[in-house]
Each structure stands twice: as structure tokens, then as C-alpha cells.
PDB file of C-alpha atoms in Angstrom:
ATOM      1  CA  MET Y1421     160.267 138.031  -5.593  1.00 82.00           C
ATOM      2  CA  ASP Y1422     160.523 135.610  -2.415  1.00 90.00           C
ATOM      3  CA  ILE Y1423     161.843 136.364   0.982  1.00 92.00           C
ATOM      4  CA  ASN Y1424     162.965 132.986   1.802  1.00 93.00           C
ATOM      5  CA  THR Y1425     164.930 132.827  -1.376  1.00 95.00           C
ATOM      6  CA  ILE Y1426     166.945 136.111  -0.978  1.00 96.00           C
ATOM      7  CA  LEU Y1427     167.475 135.834   2.572  1.00 95.00           C
ATOM      8  CA  SER Y1428     168.763 132.017   1.741  1.00 96.00           C
ATOM      9  CA  ALA Y1429     171.127 133.785  -0.774  1.00 96.00           C
ATOM     10  CA  LEU Y1430     172.218 136.392   1.345  1.00 96.00           C
ATOM     11  CA  ALA Y1431     173.077 133.609   4.145  1.00 97.00           C
ATOM     12  CA  ASN Y1432     176.334 132.974   2.662  1.00 97.00           C
ATOM     13  CA  PRO Y1433     178.715 135.599   3.954  1.00 97.00           C
ATOM     14  CA  VAL Y1434     180.902 135.387   0.576  1.00 98.00           C
ATOM     15  CA  ARG Y1435     177.427 136.101  -1.497  1.00 98.00           C
ATOM     16  CA  LEU Y1436     176.718 138.744   0.364  1.00 97.00           C
ATOM     17  CA  ASP Y1437     180.003 140.490   0.249  1.00 97.00           C
ATOM     18  CA  ILE Y1438     179.452 139.591  -3.926  1.00 98.00           C
ATOM     19  CA  LEU Y1439     176.203 141.868  -3.518  1.00 97.00           C
ATOM     20  CA  SER Y1440     177.976 144.386  -1.778  1.00 97.00           C
ATOM     21  CA  TRP Y1441     180.520 144.814  -3.762  1.00 97.00           C
ATOM     22  CA  LEU Y1442     178.217 145.105  -6.875  1.00 97.00           C
ATOM     23  CA  LYS Y1443     176.370 147.334  -5.746  1.00 96.00           C
ATOM     24  CA  SER Y1444     178.939 149.916  -5.901  1.00 95.00           C
ATOM     25  CA  PRO Y1445     181.388 148.575  -8.216  1.00 96.00           C
ATOM     26  CA  ALA Y1446     183.515 151.338  -9.127  1.00 94.00           C
ATOM     27  CA  ASP Y1447     184.713 150.567  -5.364  1.00 95.00           C
ATOM     28  CA  HIS Y1448     185.438 147.287  -5.387  1.00 96.00           C
ATOM     29  CA  PHE Y1449     186.776 146.241  -8.984  1.00 96.00           C
ATOM     30  CA  PRO Y1450     188.559 147.563 -12.055  1.00 93.00           C
ATOM     31  CA  PRO Y1451     187.542 149.105 -15.025  1.00 93.00           C
ATOM     32  CA  GLN Y1452     185.354 146.977 -17.438  1.00 93.00           C
ATOM     33  CA  LYS Y1453     186.325 146.129 -20.524  1.00 89.00           C
ATOM     34  CA  ALA Y1454     184.528 148.468 -24.041  1.00 88.00           C
ATOM     35  CA  GLY Y1455     181.467 146.959 -24.860  1.00 87.00           C
ATOM     36  CA  ALA Y1456     180.588 146.383 -20.826  1.00 90.00           C
ATOM     37  CA  PRO Y1457     176.856 146.523 -19.502  1.00 91.00           C
ATOM     38  CA  GLU Y1458     177.093 149.777 -17.527  1.00 89.00           C
ATOM     39  CA  GLY Y1459     177.198 148.489 -13.538  1.00 90.00           C
ATOM     40  CA  GLY Y1460     178.485 145.107 -15.060  1.00 95.00           C
ATOM     41  CA  ILE Y1461     181.234 143.101 -13.923  1.00 97.00           C
ATOM     42  CA  CYS Y1462     182.790 140.085 -15.291  1.00 96.00           C
ATOM     43  CA  VAL Y1463     182.409 136.856 -13.464  1.00 96.00           C
ATOM     44  CA  SER Y1464     186.475 136.815 -13.819  1.00 95.00           C
ATOM     45  CA  HIS Y1465     186.660 139.764 -11.657  1.00 96.00           C
ATOM     46  CA  ILE Y1466     184.364 138.496  -9.221  1.00 97.00           C
ATOM     47  CA  ARG Y1467     186.519 134.792  -9.026  1.00 97.00           C
ATOM     48  CA  GLU Y1468     189.866 137.090  -8.593  1.00 96.00           C
ATOM     49  CA  LYS Y1469     188.679 139.377  -5.769  1.00 97.00           C
ATOM     50  CA  THR Y1470     186.913 136.066  -3.800  1.00 97.00           C
ATOM     51  CA  GLY Y1471     189.571 134.046  -4.308  1.00 96.00           C
ATOM     52  CA  LEU Y1472     187.624 130.938  -5.054  1.00 97.00           C
ATOM     53  CA  SER Y1473     187.411 127.984  -7.726  1.00 96.00           C
ATOM     54  CA  GLN Y1474     185.182 129.419 -11.003  1.00 94.00           C
ATOM     55  CA  PRO Y1475     182.837 126.792 -10.337  1.00 96.00           C
ATOM     56  CA  THR Y1476     182.093 127.579  -6.979  1.00 97.00           C
ATOM     57  CA  ILE Y1477     181.636 131.628  -7.978  1.00 97.00           C
ATOM     58  CA  SER Y1478     179.558 130.377 -10.632  1.00 96.00           C
ATOM     59  CA  LEU Y1479     177.448 128.510  -8.276  1.00 97.00           C
ATOM     60  CA  TYR Y1480     177.110 131.638  -5.997  1.00 98.00           C
ATOM     61  CA  LEU Y1481     176.346 133.799  -8.841  1.00 98.00           C
ATOM     62  CA  SER Y1482     173.477 131.347 -10.076  1.00 97.00           C
ATOM     63  CA  THR Y1483     171.779 131.850  -6.219  1.00 97.00           C
ATOM     64  CA  LEU Y1484     171.861 135.107  -6.357  1.00 98.00           C
ATOM     65  CA  SER Y1485     170.361 135.327  -9.660  1.00 97.00           C
ATOM     66  CA  ARG Y1486     167.601 133.086  -8.866  1.00 97.00           C
ATOM     67  CA  ALA Y1487     166.425 135.580  -5.929  1.00 97.00           C
ATOM     68  CA  GLU Y1488     166.844 137.894  -8.463  1.00 97.00           C
ATOM     69  CA  LEU Y1489     169.199 140.174  -6.351  1.00 98.00           C
ATOM     70  CA  VAL Y1490     171.693 139.919  -9.296  1.00 97.00           C
ATOM     71  CA  SER Y1491     171.131 140.361 -13.144  1.00 97.00           C
ATOM     72  CA  ALA Y1492     173.344 138.470 -15.942  1.00 96.00           C
ATOM     73  CA  GLN Y1493     173.989 139.681 -19.204  1.00 95.00           C
ATOM     74  CA  ARG Y1494     176.172 137.611 -21.988  1.00 94.00           C
ATOM     75  CA  VAL Y1495     178.801 139.729 -24.509  1.00 93.00           C
ATOM     76  CA  GLY Y1496     180.138 137.319 -26.384  1.00 90.00           C
ATOM     77  CA  GLN Y1497     182.043 134.649 -24.388  1.00 91.00           C
ATOM     78  CA  TRP Y1498     182.327 137.092 -21.201  1.00 92.00           C
ATOM     79  CA  THR Y1499     179.131 137.108 -18.749  1.00 95.00           C
ATOM     80  CA  TYR Y1500     178.542 140.176 -16.645  1.00 96.00           C
ATOM     81  CA  TYR Y1501     176.469 140.527 -13.334  1.00 97.00           C
ATOM     82  CA  ARG Y1502     174.685 143.348 -12.061  1.00 97.00           C
ATOM     83  CA  TYR Y1503     173.547 144.373  -8.909  1.00 97.00           C
ATOM     84  CA  ASN Y1504     169.280 144.714  -8.993  1.00 97.00           C
ATOM     85  CA  PRO Y1505     168.618 147.499  -6.959  1.00 96.00           C
ATOM     86  CA  GLU Y1506     164.493 147.288  -7.458  1.00 96.00           C
ATOM     87  CA  VAL Y1507     164.776 143.862  -6.099  1.00 96.00           C
ATOM     88  CA  ALA Y1508     166.534 144.413  -2.651  1.00 95.00           C
ATOM     89  CA  ASP Y1509     164.503 147.774  -2.068  1.00 95.00           C
ATOM     90  CA  ALA Y1510     161.455 145.372  -2.447  1.00 95.00           C
ATOM     91  CA  PHE Y1511     162.742 142.892  -0.004  1.00 95.00           C
ATOM     92  CA  LEU Y1512     163.775 144.867   2.663  1.00 94.00           C
ATOM     93  CA  GLU Y1513     160.557 146.501   2.422  1.00 94.00           C
ATOM     94  CA  ALA Y1514     159.089 143.416   2.270  1.00 92.00           C
ATOM     95  CA  LEU Y1515     160.862 142.924   5.217  1.00 92.00           C
ATOM     96  CA  SER Y1516     160.341 145.173   7.098  1.00 91.00           C
ATOM     97  CA  GLN Y1517     156.448 144.897   6.797  1.00 90.00           C
ATOM     98  CA  ARG Y1518     156.739 141.339   7.883  1.00 88.00           C
ATOM     99  CA  LEU Y1519     158.884 141.721  10.890  1.00 88.00           C
ATOM    100  CA  LYS Y1520     156.632 145.156  12.306  1.00 86.00           C
ATOM    101  CA  GLY Y1521     153.280 142.148  11.454  1.00 78.00           C
ATOM    102  CA  ALA Y1522     155.271 139.504  13.652  1.00 62.00           C
ATOM    103  CA  ASP Y1523     155.876 141.819  16.168  1.00 58.00           C
ATOM    104  CA  ARG Y1524     152.143 142.937  15.990  1.00 55.00           C
ATOM    105  CA  ALA Y1525     151.049 139.445  16.167  1.00 49.00           C
ATOM    106  CA  ASP Y1526     153.452 139.173  19.417  1.00 51.00           C
ATOM    107  CA  ILE Y1527     151.776 141.914  21.113  1.00 47.00           C
ATOM    108  CA  ASP Y1528     148.520 141.164  20.512  1.00 47.00           C
ATOM    109  CA  GLY Y1529     148.727 137.180  20.790  1.00 46.00           C
TER     110      GLY Y1529
END
């Protein structure tokens, strides 16, 4: 996990929205087709919700994937994306620790 990669991925408001939606997919997307991975949302549904082009959504999802905040699973011709809570939790903990360390360094320095 790279904190800077994650921060960069989250700097875009649409990518942040996508991550938030994928965290609770049942609240934001219609039911997926039979055979879809549990918690996975098809790219086409994400694209429809954002109203952005397929290439833009693919780029955004690739960025979130590189940051390991989401994982992708291909089922036939469809790709499904799922929120990765372990990485998100580890990121939040690492960021918190880093900021706490920065505060101490500022006070001590």
C-alpha cells in the first residue's frame, strides 16, 4: 500500500464518489446479473451512474485499482469492481499514524 498513490487516486471527486458507491453497492446500484461476484458492480452500471464516457470510467477504475482500493474480476465479457475494505482501513490507519507523527515532530522541532 502506497499512501501517496491512494491520496492521488482520491484527489478526484468522481473517483472518490465511485469508491463511496462501491463501499455500499446495494444502496447505489441495481442488482447485478446472476453469476456476478458478491459485492461486484459491472463497469456499465458505474458508467451510467457517473454519466461519463467508457474510456474515462475505465481510466478512473484503473487508477483506483492501482491504488488497490478496488479489485476487478472478469466474468465472461463483463468486468466487475468491488471495494477493498482491508486496503482502505490500512490506508486510514497509516495516514492517521503519519499525521500523528508529523504533529509530534512539529511540536518537538
